[in-house]
């Protein structure tokens, strides 16, 4: 798998998992942060990208766990939703 | 809606969580796990919507990453970090020391200089009372400002009752302390100067570096209550000559009930401890370190350090949007506090000719505050606004909006809309507003009792 396809797969997974937060604020922040983060690291070299991929994998695991916990204790929607 | 219920019944699960939560098929991959049928303990009244949260100065939500770091200690790594004889203690201790290292990094200190406490209030108490009492023989003068947090002011008042002399420096109309006045107030008997870095009510950033320089030149210890500043503006205790610094966990997206105190080791700051016991935390704060909370604080500081630039840019963007939206649509508003030397996550605005409490009730869907949380149960206007020289009626009609990492543009736009509608509505009902519209100067009216 080329690095580019790994990064794209990670991005899509992160976005998909971020959408599962039931809290409006966390969901919006996660989506925004992921897109900003990937965009600003777009043109880094191979080695840096490798480290960033490892970080992103850890973050993906964290988002999965936290989205689930958040949904367990979810409360009513906000007025802006 | 019915089809999705059927789908889950077919797979052997009826999950209330995936029915209510529109965002997802959380249980799609957990087909036969028993925990997929969890009830929802936190649901409020059905149909009622929660207000949006714009009160980041009173407290902040716990970042999911912080919660992720804390949960292992709530579940499996429950050892006492001070137990030196078994693996549970060793793991817990490693995690706490790791957290200590992360807290020290955000302020540019050494990890040996960090002491975990129960919050910024306790840190402030230890710092002020501890330093004052230790150096009591030769030095008994303390300098602070009138806009400090209640915990600092109350500690100073307590020390006054013990026989110390305390000077409360006034602040200018912009909320900043006068450096010349500070220099002239320092005497050979001064042991401590305590000035907060970022004010929790008006958001002004004091010139900490200059104050630190003045204190270092005069051989006086400098304590700063940086509860609102840590993780939001860059702080370096060596660059800014800070000797003591208070950190609060729940202001930087960490848990409530934990804070830290930075106590400089070179040159050594001696403190008389308040909480004595088994000698934990260098003897300054005895008691088992709450490893869960300490790890949460460490994770929060770590995240804040990494995200500081992103957060600052986002908060500034939202602040500009909010301020422009308010000033464009609502005339006669005044921002309290200096416009430039401020932390942009705090916007304290006074609306003329509108009563503050009634405006707060009218914008019930926006969770903000008027005055600080510590003083909101009394009906008096905030002492901070009064010390800025804000008039009674403007002080009563001031509202503080807190913007943070998790605030969105939609929430800001909603706030602007709701403010626009309600301020106009309340002003239309106000006879003072009518008189102002007719051109009468309110101050020239002679009020009489009937």
Short mmCIF file of C-alpha atoms in Angstrom, two decimals:
data_model
loop_
_atom_site.label_atom_id
_atom_site.label_comp_id
_atom_site.label_asym_id
_atom_site.label_seq_id
_atom_site.Cartn_x
_atom_site.Cartn_y
_atom_site.Cartn_z
CA UNK A 1 0.00 0.00 0.00
CA UNK A 2 1.47 3.30 -0.98
CA UNK A 3 1.71 5.98 1.64
CA UNK A 4 -0.82 8.13 -0.17
CA UNK A 5 -3.50 5.46 -0.11
CA UNK A 6 -2.78 4.71 3.57
CA UNK A 7 -3.23 8.39 4.41
CA UNK A 8 -6.46 8.62 2.45
CA UNK A 9 -7.81 5.49 4.11
CA UNK A 10 -6.92 6.93 7.53
CA UNK A 11 -8.59 10.22 6.70
CA UNK A 12 -11.81 8.55 5.61
CA UNK A 13 -11.82 6.32 8.69
CA UNK A 14 -11.23 9.24 11.02
CA UNK A 15 -14.05 11.23 9.43
CA UNK A 16 -16.38 8.23 9.58
CA UNK A 17 -15.65 7.57 13.24
CA UNK A 18 -15.83 11.27 14.14
CA UNK A 19 -19.37 11.43 12.80
CA UNK A 20 -20.38 8.92 15.46
CA UNK A 21 -19.90 11.29 18.39
CA UNK A 22 -23.32 12.02 19.75
CA UNK A 23 -22.19 15.31 21.31
CA UNK A 24 -22.51 18.17 18.82
CA UNK A 25 -19.41 20.03 20.06
CA UNK A 26 -17.11 17.02 20.04
CA UNK A 27 -18.38 15.89 16.65
CA UNK A 28 -17.86 19.26 15.01
CA UNK A 29 -14.46 19.72 16.64
CA UNK A 30 -13.30 16.29 15.60
CA UNK A 31 -14.37 16.75 11.97
CA UNK A 32 -12.79 20.19 11.80
CA UNK A 33 -9.56 19.16 13.50
CA UNK A 34 -9.12 16.10 11.31
CA UNK A 35 -9.56 18.04 8.10
CA UNK A 36 -7.33 20.92 9.24
CA UNK A 37 -4.70 18.50 10.49
CA UNK A 38 -4.55 16.47 7.30
CA UNK A 39 -4.57 19.55 5.11
CA UNK A 40 -1.68 21.28 6.86
CA UNK A 41 0.50 18.15 6.81
CA UNK A 42 -0.18 17.50 3.15
CA UNK A 43 3.29 18.24 1.87
CA UNK A 44 5.53 16.64 4.44
CA UNK A 45 8.32 14.23 3.54
CA UNK A 46 8.27 10.43 3.87
CA UNK A 47 9.71 10.04 7.37
CA UNK A 48 7.60 12.73 8.95
CA UNK A 49 4.53 11.31 7.27
CA UNK A 50 5.34 7.89 8.75
CA UNK A 51 5.28 9.34 12.28
CA UNK A 52 2.12 11.28 11.52
CA UNK A 53 0.48 8.09 10.28
CA UNK A 54 1.31 6.38 13.59
CA UNK A 55 -0.20 9.32 15.50
CA UNK A 56 -3.27 9.22 13.32
CA UNK A 57 -3.72 5.50 13.97
CA UNK A 58 -3.60 6.09 17.73
CA UNK A 59 -6.08 8.93 17.36
CA UNK A 60 -8.36 6.70 15.30
CA UNK A 61 -8.46 4.13 18.09
CA UNK A 62 -9.14 6.88 20.62
CA UNK A 63 -11.97 8.36 18.54
CA UNK A 64 -13.61 4.94 18.20
CA UNK A 65 -13.55 4.36 21.96
CA UNK A 66 -14.62 7.85 22.90
CA UNK A 67 -17.41 8.04 20.34
CA UNK A 68 -18.84 4.89 21.84
CA UNK A 69 -18.55 6.16 25.42
CA UNK A 70 -20.03 9.48 24.39
CA UNK A 71 -23.01 7.74 22.84
CA UNK A 72 -23.59 5.72 26.01
CA UNK A 73 -23.98 8.86 28.08
CA UNK A 74 -25.52 11.07 25.43
CA UNK A 75 -28.02 13.71 26.40
CA UNK A 76 -30.57 15.83 24.55
CA UNK A 77 -29.67 17.72 21.42
CA UNK A 78 -28.53 21.32 21.48
CA UNK A 79 -30.66 24.21 20.29
CA UNK A 80 -28.52 24.68 17.20
CA UNK A 81 -28.95 21.10 15.97
CA UNK B 1 -37.31 4.60 11.19
CA UNK B 2 -39.31 1.37 11.46
CA UNK B 3 -37.08 -0.41 9.01
CA UNK B 4 -33.97 0.35 10.97
CA UNK B 5 -35.56 -1.06 14.13
CA UNK B 6 -36.45 -4.21 12.24
CA UNK B 7 -32.91 -4.49 10.96
CA UNK B 8 -31.54 -4.47 14.46
CA UNK B 9 -34.17 -6.84 15.81
CA UNK B 10 -33.20 -9.21 13.01
CA UNK B 11 -29.59 -9.08 14.07
CA UNK B 12 -30.56 -9.98 17.56
CA UNK B 13 -30.15 -6.61 19.15
CA UNK B 14 -32.56 -3.89 20.05
CA UNK B 15 -30.34 -1.04 20.80
CA UNK B 16 -31.94 2.09 22.13
CA UNK B 17 -28.68 3.92 21.68
CA UNK B 18 -28.59 3.51 17.93
CA UNK B 19 -32.24 4.46 17.59
CA UNK B 20 -31.87 7.74 19.41
CA UNK B 21 -28.46 8.61 18.15
CA UNK B 22 -29.00 9.71 14.58
CA UNK B 23 -25.38 9.59 13.79
CA UNK B 24 -24.83 6.13 13.54
CA UNK B 25 -24.66 2.59 13.43
CA UNK B 26 -22.51 2.26 16.49
CA UNK B 27 -23.58 -1.28 16.99
CA UNK B 28 -23.22 -2.34 13.40
CA UNK B 29 -20.07 -4.25 14.15
CA UNK B 30 -21.00 -5.37 17.65
CA UNK B 31 -23.73 -7.71 16.54
CA UNK B 32 -23.72 -10.22 19.30
CA UNK B 33 -22.11 -8.40 22.12
CA UNK B 34 -24.24 -8.00 25.19
CA UNK B 35 -23.22 -4.40 25.82
CA UNK B 36 -24.99 -3.28 22.68
CA UNK B 37 -28.28 -3.12 24.60
CA UNK B 38 -27.22 -0.32 26.91
CA UNK B 39 -29.83 2.00 28.36
CA UNK B 40 -29.23 5.73 28.26
CA UNK B 41 -28.83 7.02 31.81
CA UNK B 42 -28.25 10.63 30.94
CA UNK B 43 -31.30 11.48 28.86
CA UNK B 44 -33.05 14.63 30.01
CA UNK B 45 -36.72 15.45 29.43
CA UNK B 46 -37.71 14.30 25.97
CA UNK B 47 -38.07 17.08 23.42
CA UNK B 48 -36.25 19.66 25.49
CA UNK B 49 -33.12 20.98 23.89
CA UNK B 50 -29.94 21.79 25.75
CA UNK B 51 -28.58 25.35 25.62
CA UNK B 52 -25.32 25.96 23.79
CA UNK B 53 -22.33 26.36 26.06
CA UNK B 54 -20.53 29.68 25.99
CA UNK B 55 -19.21 29.83 29.53
CA UNK B 56 -15.68 28.50 29.12
CA UNK B 57 -14.28 30.66 31.94
CA UNK B 58 -16.33 28.96 34.60
CA UNK B 59 -15.43 25.46 33.42
CA UNK B 60 -14.70 23.52 30.25
CA UNK B 61 -15.89 20.14 28.96
CA UNK B 62 -13.43 17.28 29.37
CA UNK B 63 -11.66 16.64 26.08
CA UNK B 64 -12.30 13.06 24.89
CA UNK B 65 -8.55 12.52 24.70
CA UNK B 66 -8.22 13.42 28.37
CA UNK B 67 -11.00 11.02 29.31
CA UNK B 68 -9.26 8.35 27.27
CA UNK B 69 -6.09 8.85 29.30
CA UNK B 70 -7.95 8.75 32.64
CA UNK B 71 -10.16 5.71 32.12
CA UNK B 72 -7.43 3.05 32.44
CA UNK B 73 -6.74 4.42 35.93
CA UNK B 74 -10.41 4.26 36.83
CA UNK B 75 -10.70 0.67 35.69
CA UNK B 76 -7.56 -1.46 35.83
CA UNK B 77 -4.54 0.61 36.91
CA UNK B 78 -5.98 1.52 40.29
CA UNK B 79 -2.84 1.21 42.39
CA UNK B 80 -1.74 3.85 44.87
CA UNK B 81 1.16 5.72 43.26
CA UNK B 82 2.97 5.84 46.61
CA UNK B 83 3.01 2.03 47.04
CA UNK B 84 6.58 1.08 46.30
CA UNK B 85 6.27 -2.66 46.73
CA UNK B 86 4.15 -3.95 43.86
CA UNK B 87 3.46 -3.52 40.18
CA UNK B 88 0.13 -1.76 40.72
CA UNK B 89 1.96 0.99 42.59
CA UNK B 90 4.81 1.13 40.10
CA UNK B 91 2.54 1.54 37.06
CA UNK B 92 0.44 4.15 38.83
CA UNK B 93 3.57 6.01 39.88
CA UNK B 94 4.97 5.95 36.35
CA UNK B 95 1.75 7.37 34.98
CA UNK B 96 1.65 10.13 37.60
CA UNK B 97 5.29 11.08 37.00
CA UNK B 98 4.62 11.13 33.28
CA UNK B 99 1.70 13.47 33.91
CA UNK B 100 3.90 15.67 36.10
CA UNK B 101 6.39 15.92 33.25
CA UNK B 102 3.66 16.98 30.84
CA UNK B 103 2.36 19.65 33.23
CA UNK B 104 5.86 21.02 33.70
CA UNK B 105 6.45 21.22 29.94
CA UNK B 106 3.56 23.57 29.30
CA UNK B 107 5.01 26.20 31.61
CA UNK B 108 8.66 25.56 30.83
CA UNK B 109 9.52 24.22 34.27
CA UNK B 110 11.20 21.12 35.64
CA UNK B 111 8.97 18.22 36.69
CA UNK B 112 10.41 18.28 40.22
CA UNK B 113 8.91 21.74 40.66
CA UNK B 114 5.28 20.67 40.11
CA UNK B 115 3.01 19.79 43.03
CA UNK B 116 -0.44 18.32 42.45
CA UNK B 117 -3.20 19.96 44.48
CA UNK B 118 -6.97 19.95 44.48
CA UNK B 119 -7.27 22.97 42.23
CA UNK B 120 -6.14 26.53 41.71
CA UNK B 121 -7.82 27.65 44.93
CA UNK B 122 -5.72 25.28 47.00
CA UNK B 123 -2.60 26.17 45.01
CA UNK B 124 -3.21 29.87 45.64
CA UNK B 125 -3.77 29.24 49.35
CA UNK B 126 -0.56 27.20 49.68
CA UNK B 127 1.48 29.72 47.71
CA UNK B 128 0.30 32.86 49.47
CA UNK B 129 -0.15 31.64 53.03
CA UNK B 130 2.86 29.33 52.80
CA UNK B 131 5.32 31.94 51.54
CA UNK B 132 3.98 34.70 53.79
CA UNK B 133 4.15 32.60 56.94
CA UNK B 134 7.61 31.19 56.20
CA UNK B 135 9.21 34.61 55.74
CA UNK B 136 7.11 36.20 58.48
CA UNK B 137 10.04 37.25 60.71
CA UNK B 138 11.74 39.62 58.32
CA UNK B 139 9.10 40.33 55.67
CA UNK B 140 5.42 40.88 56.30
CA UNK B 141 4.13 42.84 53.32
CA UNK B 142 2.20 41.39 50.39
CA UNK B 143 1.11 43.12 47.19
CA UNK B 144 -1.84 42.08 45.08
CA UNK B 145 -4.47 43.74 42.88
CA UNK B 146 -8.17 44.44 43.33
CA UNK B 147 -9.16 42.30 40.35
CA UNK B 148 -7.76 39.02 41.67
CA UNK B 149 -9.80 35.86 42.02
CA UNK B 150 -11.73 35.48 45.27
CA UNK B 151 -9.40 32.72 46.52
CA UNK B 152 -6.40 35.05 46.39
CA UNK B 153 -8.25 38.03 47.87
CA UNK B 154 -9.67 35.92 50.66
CA UNK B 155 -6.25 34.40 51.47
CA UNK B 156 -4.80 37.91 51.67
CA UNK B 157 -7.63 39.06 53.92
CA UNK B 158 -7.02 36.06 56.15
CA UNK B 159 -3.34 37.00 56.37
CA UNK B 160 -4.28 40.56 57.26
CA UNK B 161 -6.12 39.15 60.26
CA UNK B 162 -2.92 37.33 61.22
CA UNK B 163 -1.03 40.60 61.23
CA UNK B 164 0.41 40.92 57.72
CA UNK B 165 0.18 44.11 55.69
CA UNK B 166 -1.48 43.77 52.30
CA UNK B 167 -1.59 46.38 49.54
CA UNK B 168 -4.34 46.02 46.94
CA UNK B 169 -3.11 47.80 43.80
CA UNK B 170 -5.82 49.55 41.78
CA UNK B 171 -6.13 48.86 38.05
CA UNK B 172 -6.69 51.26 35.20
CA UNK B 173 -9.88 51.50 33.21
CA UNK B 174 -8.52 48.88 30.84
CA UNK B 175 -7.93 46.44 33.68
CA UNK B 176 -4.14 46.50 33.52
CA UNK B 177 -1.95 47.11 36.54
CA UNK B 178 0.35 50.16 36.57
CA UNK B 179 3.99 49.04 36.58
CA UNK B 180 5.31 52.31 38.02
CA UNK B 181 2.85 52.05 40.89
CA UNK B 182 3.95 48.48 41.51
CA UNK B 183 7.62 49.48 41.55
CA UNK B 184 6.92 52.24 44.05
CA UNK B 185 4.82 50.01 46.28
CA UNK B 186 7.54 47.39 46.78
CA UNK B 187 9.31 47.85 50.12
CA UNK B 188 12.17 45.93 51.80
CA UNK B 189 9.45 44.18 53.84
CA UNK B 190 7.64 42.82 50.77
CA UNK B 191 7.84 39.05 50.54
CA UNK B 192 5.32 38.30 47.77
CA UNK B 193 3.62 39.92 44.80
CA UNK B 194 0.62 38.03 43.45
CA UNK B 195 -1.00 39.11 40.19
CA UNK B 196 -3.14 36.90 37.96
CA UNK B 197 -2.04 36.30 34.39
CA UNK B 198 -5.44 36.33 32.65
CA UNK B 199 -8.48 37.69 34.44
CA UNK B 200 -11.41 35.30 34.52
CA UNK B 201 -14.08 37.99 34.27
CA UNK B 202 -12.78 40.47 31.72
CA UNK B 203 -10.05 38.48 30.01
CA UNK B 204 -7.23 41.05 30.20
CA UNK B 205 -3.69 39.71 30.08
CA UNK B 206 -1.43 41.41 32.62
CA UNK B 207 2.16 42.28 31.58
CA UNK B 208 3.57 39.25 33.41
CA UNK B 209 7.07 39.45 31.95
CA UNK B 210 7.55 43.06 33.07
CA UNK B 211 6.10 42.37 36.50
CA UNK B 212 8.39 39.36 36.88
CA UNK B 213 11.40 41.50 35.98
CA UNK B 214 10.49 44.14 38.56
CA UNK B 215 10.03 41.50 41.24
CA UNK B 216 13.31 39.74 40.43
CA UNK B 217 15.19 43.07 40.57
CA UNK B 218 13.76 43.78 44.00
CA UNK B 219 14.21 40.30 45.45
CA UNK B 220 10.49 39.69 45.85
CA UNK B 221 8.73 36.40 45.07
CA UNK B 222 6.21 36.54 42.24
CA UNK B 223 3.13 34.34 42.29
CA UNK B 224 0.68 34.31 39.42
CA UNK B 225 -2.72 32.66 39.30
CA UNK B 226 -2.50 31.29 35.79
CA UNK B 227 -5.68 29.20 35.94
CA UNK B 228 -7.18 30.92 32.89
CA UNK B 229 -3.85 31.41 31.13
CA UNK B 230 -2.18 27.99 31.02
CA UNK B 231 -2.55 26.33 27.66
CA UNK B 232 -4.05 29.46 26.15
CA UNK B 233 -1.19 31.95 26.08
CA UNK B 234 2.44 30.83 26.02
CA UNK B 235 3.96 30.87 29.52
CA UNK B 236 7.61 30.32 30.39
CA UNK B 237 8.40 30.58 34.09
CA UNK B 238 12.09 31.22 33.47
CA UNK B 239 11.58 33.84 30.81
CA UNK B 240 8.91 35.60 32.85
CA UNK B 241 10.69 35.28 36.24
CA UNK B 242 7.74 33.56 37.88
CA UNK B 243 8.42 31.87 41.23
CA UNK B 244 5.00 30.36 41.95
CA UNK B 245 2.22 29.52 39.55
CA UNK B 246 -1.26 28.05 40.04
CA UNK B 247 -2.82 25.77 37.46
CA UNK B 248 -6.43 24.62 37.39
CA UNK B 249 -7.44 21.38 35.72
CA UNK B 250 -10.98 22.14 34.74
CA UNK B 251 -10.12 25.34 32.86
CA UNK B 252 -7.98 23.53 30.27
CA UNK B 253 -10.38 20.75 29.29
CA UNK B 254 -9.28 18.52 32.14
CA UNK B 255 -11.11 17.07 35.14
CA UNK B 256 -12.50 19.05 38.04
CA UNK B 257 -10.87 18.63 41.43
CA UNK B 258 -7.24 18.79 40.40
CA UNK B 259 -4.73 21.54 39.90
CA UNK B 260 -1.03 22.08 40.25
CA UNK B 261 1.34 24.50 41.89
CA UNK B 262 4.71 25.34 40.41
CA UNK B 263 7.27 26.10 43.12
CA UNK B 264 10.64 27.26 41.88
CA UNK B 265 13.68 25.32 43.13
CA UNK B 266 16.44 27.64 41.91
CA UNK B 267 16.45 30.11 43.66
CA UNK B 268 14.61 28.10 46.27
CA UNK B 269 11.17 29.27 47.40
CA UNK B 270 10.43 28.02 50.90
CA UNK B 271 6.84 27.32 51.83
CA UNK B 272 5.18 26.45 55.11
CA UNK B 273 2.77 23.63 54.20
CA UNK B 274 -0.93 23.80 54.97
CA UNK B 275 -1.89 20.16 54.50
CA UNK B 276 0.53 18.11 56.59
CA UNK B 277 0.72 14.34 56.77
CA UNK B 278 2.83 11.67 55.13
CA UNK B 279 5.18 14.06 53.36
CA UNK B 280 3.97 13.43 49.80
CA UNK B 281 4.60 16.08 47.13
CA UNK B 282 7.84 17.31 48.68
CA UNK B 283 6.11 17.79 52.04
CA UNK B 284 4.21 20.77 50.67
CA UNK B 285 0.95 18.94 50.08
CA UNK B 286 0.57 15.63 51.88
CA UNK B 287 -2.05 13.10 50.91
CA UNK B 288 -2.37 10.44 48.22
CA UNK B 289 -2.00 12.05 44.84
CA UNK B 290 -5.29 11.46 42.96
CA UNK B 291 -3.62 9.49 40.18
CA UNK B 292 -6.71 9.50 37.93
CA UNK B 293 -7.08 13.25 38.12
CA UNK B 294 -3.35 13.92 37.89
CA UNK B 295 -3.11 11.85 34.73
CA UNK B 296 -6.09 13.78 33.37
CA UNK B 297 -4.36 17.07 34.11
CA UNK B 298 -1.19 15.81 32.45
CA UNK B 299 -3.06 14.73 29.34
CA UNK B 300 -4.92 18.05 29.23
CA UNK B 301 -1.66 20.01 29.43
CA UNK B 302 -0.06 17.83 26.78
CA UNK B 303 -2.98 18.37 24.40
CA UNK B 304 -3.08 22.09 25.17
CA UNK B 305 0.60 22.42 24.33
CA UNK B 306 0.15 20.65 20.99
CA UNK B 307 -3.06 22.47 20.12
CA UNK B 308 -2.16 25.94 21.37
CA UNK B 309 -1.68 27.47 17.94
CA UNK B 310 -4.77 25.87 16.44
CA UNK B 311 -6.91 26.81 19.43
CA UNK B 312 -5.63 30.39 19.53
CA UNK B 313 -6.36 30.92 15.83
CA UNK B 314 -9.82 29.36 16.08
CA UNK B 315 -10.75 31.31 19.22
CA UNK B 316 -9.57 34.59 17.69
CA UNK B 317 -11.61 33.89 14.55
CA UNK B 318 -14.77 33.23 16.59
CA UNK B 319 -14.11 36.23 18.84
CA UNK B 320 -13.82 38.55 15.83
CA UNK B 321 -17.00 37.07 14.40
CA UNK B 322 -18.91 37.49 17.64
CA UNK B 323 -17.68 41.01 18.33
CA UNK B 324 -18.37 42.15 14.78
CA UNK B 325 -21.82 40.53 14.87
CA UNK B 326 -22.71 42.25 18.11
CA UNK B 327 -21.33 45.71 17.34
CA UNK B 328 -22.79 45.71 13.81
CA UNK B 329 -26.29 44.81 14.93
CA UNK B 330 -26.63 46.32 18.39
CA UNK B 331 -25.81 49.95 19.16
CA UNK B 332 -24.63 51.22 22.55
CA UNK B 333 -22.49 48.28 23.70
CA UNK B 334 -19.21 48.51 25.56
CA UNK B 335 -16.49 45.90 25.86
CA UNK B 336 -15.06 45.76 29.40
CA UNK B 337 -11.31 45.50 29.59
CA UNK B 338 -8.46 46.34 27.27
CA UNK B 339 -9.17 45.45 23.65
CA UNK B 340 -5.62 44.46 22.79
CA UNK B 341 -4.06 42.95 25.88
CA UNK B 342 -6.66 40.27 26.21
CA UNK B 343 -7.22 36.58 25.82
CA UNK B 344 -9.71 36.30 22.97
CA UNK B 345 -11.69 33.51 24.52
CA UNK B 346 -13.29 35.94 26.95
CA UNK B 347 -15.70 38.64 25.82
CA UNK B 348 -17.30 40.72 28.57
CA UNK B 349 -19.81 43.15 27.10
CA UNK B 350 -22.14 45.68 28.70
CA UNK B 351 -25.41 46.50 26.97
CA UNK B 352 -26.61 49.99 27.86
CA UNK B 353 -30.19 50.53 28.96
CA UNK B 354 -30.81 46.80 29.40
CA UNK B 355 -30.92 44.98 32.71
CA UNK B 356 -28.38 42.14 32.87
CA UNK B 357 -30.41 39.51 34.72
CA UNK B 358 -33.43 39.93 32.47
CA UNK B 359 -31.22 39.68 29.39
CA UNK B 360 -29.64 36.51 30.77
CA UNK B 361 -33.11 35.04 31.34
CA UNK B 362 -34.16 36.05 27.84
CA UNK B 363 -31.18 34.33 26.22
CA UNK B 364 -31.70 31.17 28.25
CA UNK B 365 -30.71 29.06 25.26
CA UNK B 366 -27.16 30.38 25.48
CA UNK B 367 -25.28 29.34 28.60
CA UNK B 368 -23.16 32.32 29.55
CA UNK B 369 -22.69 34.28 32.72
CA UNK B 370 -22.82 37.76 34.12
CA UNK B 371 -20.07 38.22 36.67
CA UNK B 372 -18.01 35.25 37.76
CA UNK B 373 -19.53 31.97 38.94
CA UNK B 374 -18.16 32.46 42.44
CA UNK B 375 -20.10 35.66 42.95
CA UNK B 376 -23.22 35.00 40.95
CA UNK B 377 -25.46 34.03 43.86
CA UNK B 378 -25.33 37.55 45.28
CA UNK B 379 -27.15 40.37 43.58
CA UNK B 380 -24.25 42.79 43.69
CA UNK B 381 -22.44 43.67 40.49
CA UNK B 382 -19.05 42.11 40.13
CA UNK B 383 -16.22 43.70 42.12
CA UNK B 384 -13.92 43.39 39.11
CA UNK B 385 -16.16 45.57 36.97
CA UNK B 386 -16.58 48.01 39.80
CA UNK B 387 -12.82 48.35 40.18
CA UNK B 388 -12.55 49.12 36.46
CA UNK B 389 -14.68 52.16 37.14
CA UNK B 390 -17.68 50.83 35.23
CA UNK B 391 -20.88 52.57 36.36
CA UNK B 392 -23.49 50.67 38.38
CA UNK B 393 -26.03 50.30 35.59
CA UNK B 394 -23.45 49.16 33.03
CA UNK B 395 -21.95 46.73 35.52
CA UNK B 396 -25.39 45.21 36.09
CA UNK B 397 -25.97 44.77 32.38
CA UNK B 398 -22.73 43.03 31.55
CA UNK B 399 -22.53 39.53 30.14
CA UNK B 400 -19.46 37.34 29.75
CA UNK B 401 -19.17 35.03 26.75
CA UNK B 402 -16.55 32.30 26.88
CA UNK B 403 -15.26 30.84 23.62
CA UNK B 404 -13.16 27.70 23.58
CA UNK B 405 -11.79 24.81 21.62
CA UNK B 406 -15.17 23.20 21.05
CA UNK B 407 -17.23 26.27 20.16
CA UNK B 408 -18.56 26.37 16.59
CA UNK B 409 -19.44 29.13 14.14
CA UNK B 410 -23.06 28.04 14.24
CA UNK B 411 -23.20 28.63 17.99
CA UNK B 412 -21.70 32.11 17.58
CA UNK B 413 -24.17 33.00 14.83
CA UNK B 414 -27.05 31.70 16.94
CA UNK B 415 -25.84 33.85 19.87
CA UNK B 416 -25.68 36.96 17.71
CA UNK B 417 -29.22 36.38 16.40
CA UNK B 418 -30.71 35.75 19.81
CA UNK B 419 -28.92 38.76 21.32
CA UNK B 420 -30.08 41.02 18.50
CA UNK B 421 -33.72 40.05 19.03
CA UNK B 422 -33.77 40.19 22.81
CA UNK B 423 -31.71 43.33 23.37
CA UNK B 424 -33.99 45.22 21.01
CA UNK B 425 -37.08 43.77 22.68
CA UNK B 426 -35.90 44.71 26.17
CA UNK B 427 -34.84 48.16 25.05
CA UNK B 428 -38.25 48.78 23.45
CA UNK B 429 -39.77 48.13 26.86
CA UNK B 430 -37.36 50.44 28.63
CA UNK B 431 -38.37 54.06 29.37
CA UNK B 432 -34.68 55.00 29.65
CA UNK B 433 -34.15 53.93 26.06
CA UNK B 434 -37.11 56.07 24.95
CA UNK B 435 -35.60 59.06 26.65
CA UNK B 436 -32.19 58.43 25.08
CA UNK B 437 -33.81 58.16 21.65
CA UNK B 438 -35.42 61.54 22.21
CA UNK B 439 -32.00 62.96 22.95
CA UNK B 440 -32.36 63.46 26.71
CA UNK B 441 -29.13 62.99 28.65
CA UNK B 442 -29.90 60.44 31.38
CA UNK B 443 -27.37 61.90 33.80
CA UNK B 444 -29.16 65.25 33.95
CA UNK B 445 -32.43 63.74 35.17
CA UNK B 446 -33.39 64.35 38.76
CA UNK B 447 -35.11 61.28 40.10
CA UNK B 448 -37.62 61.78 42.87
CA UNK B 449 -39.54 59.38 45.09
CA UNK B 450 -43.32 59.38 44.79
#
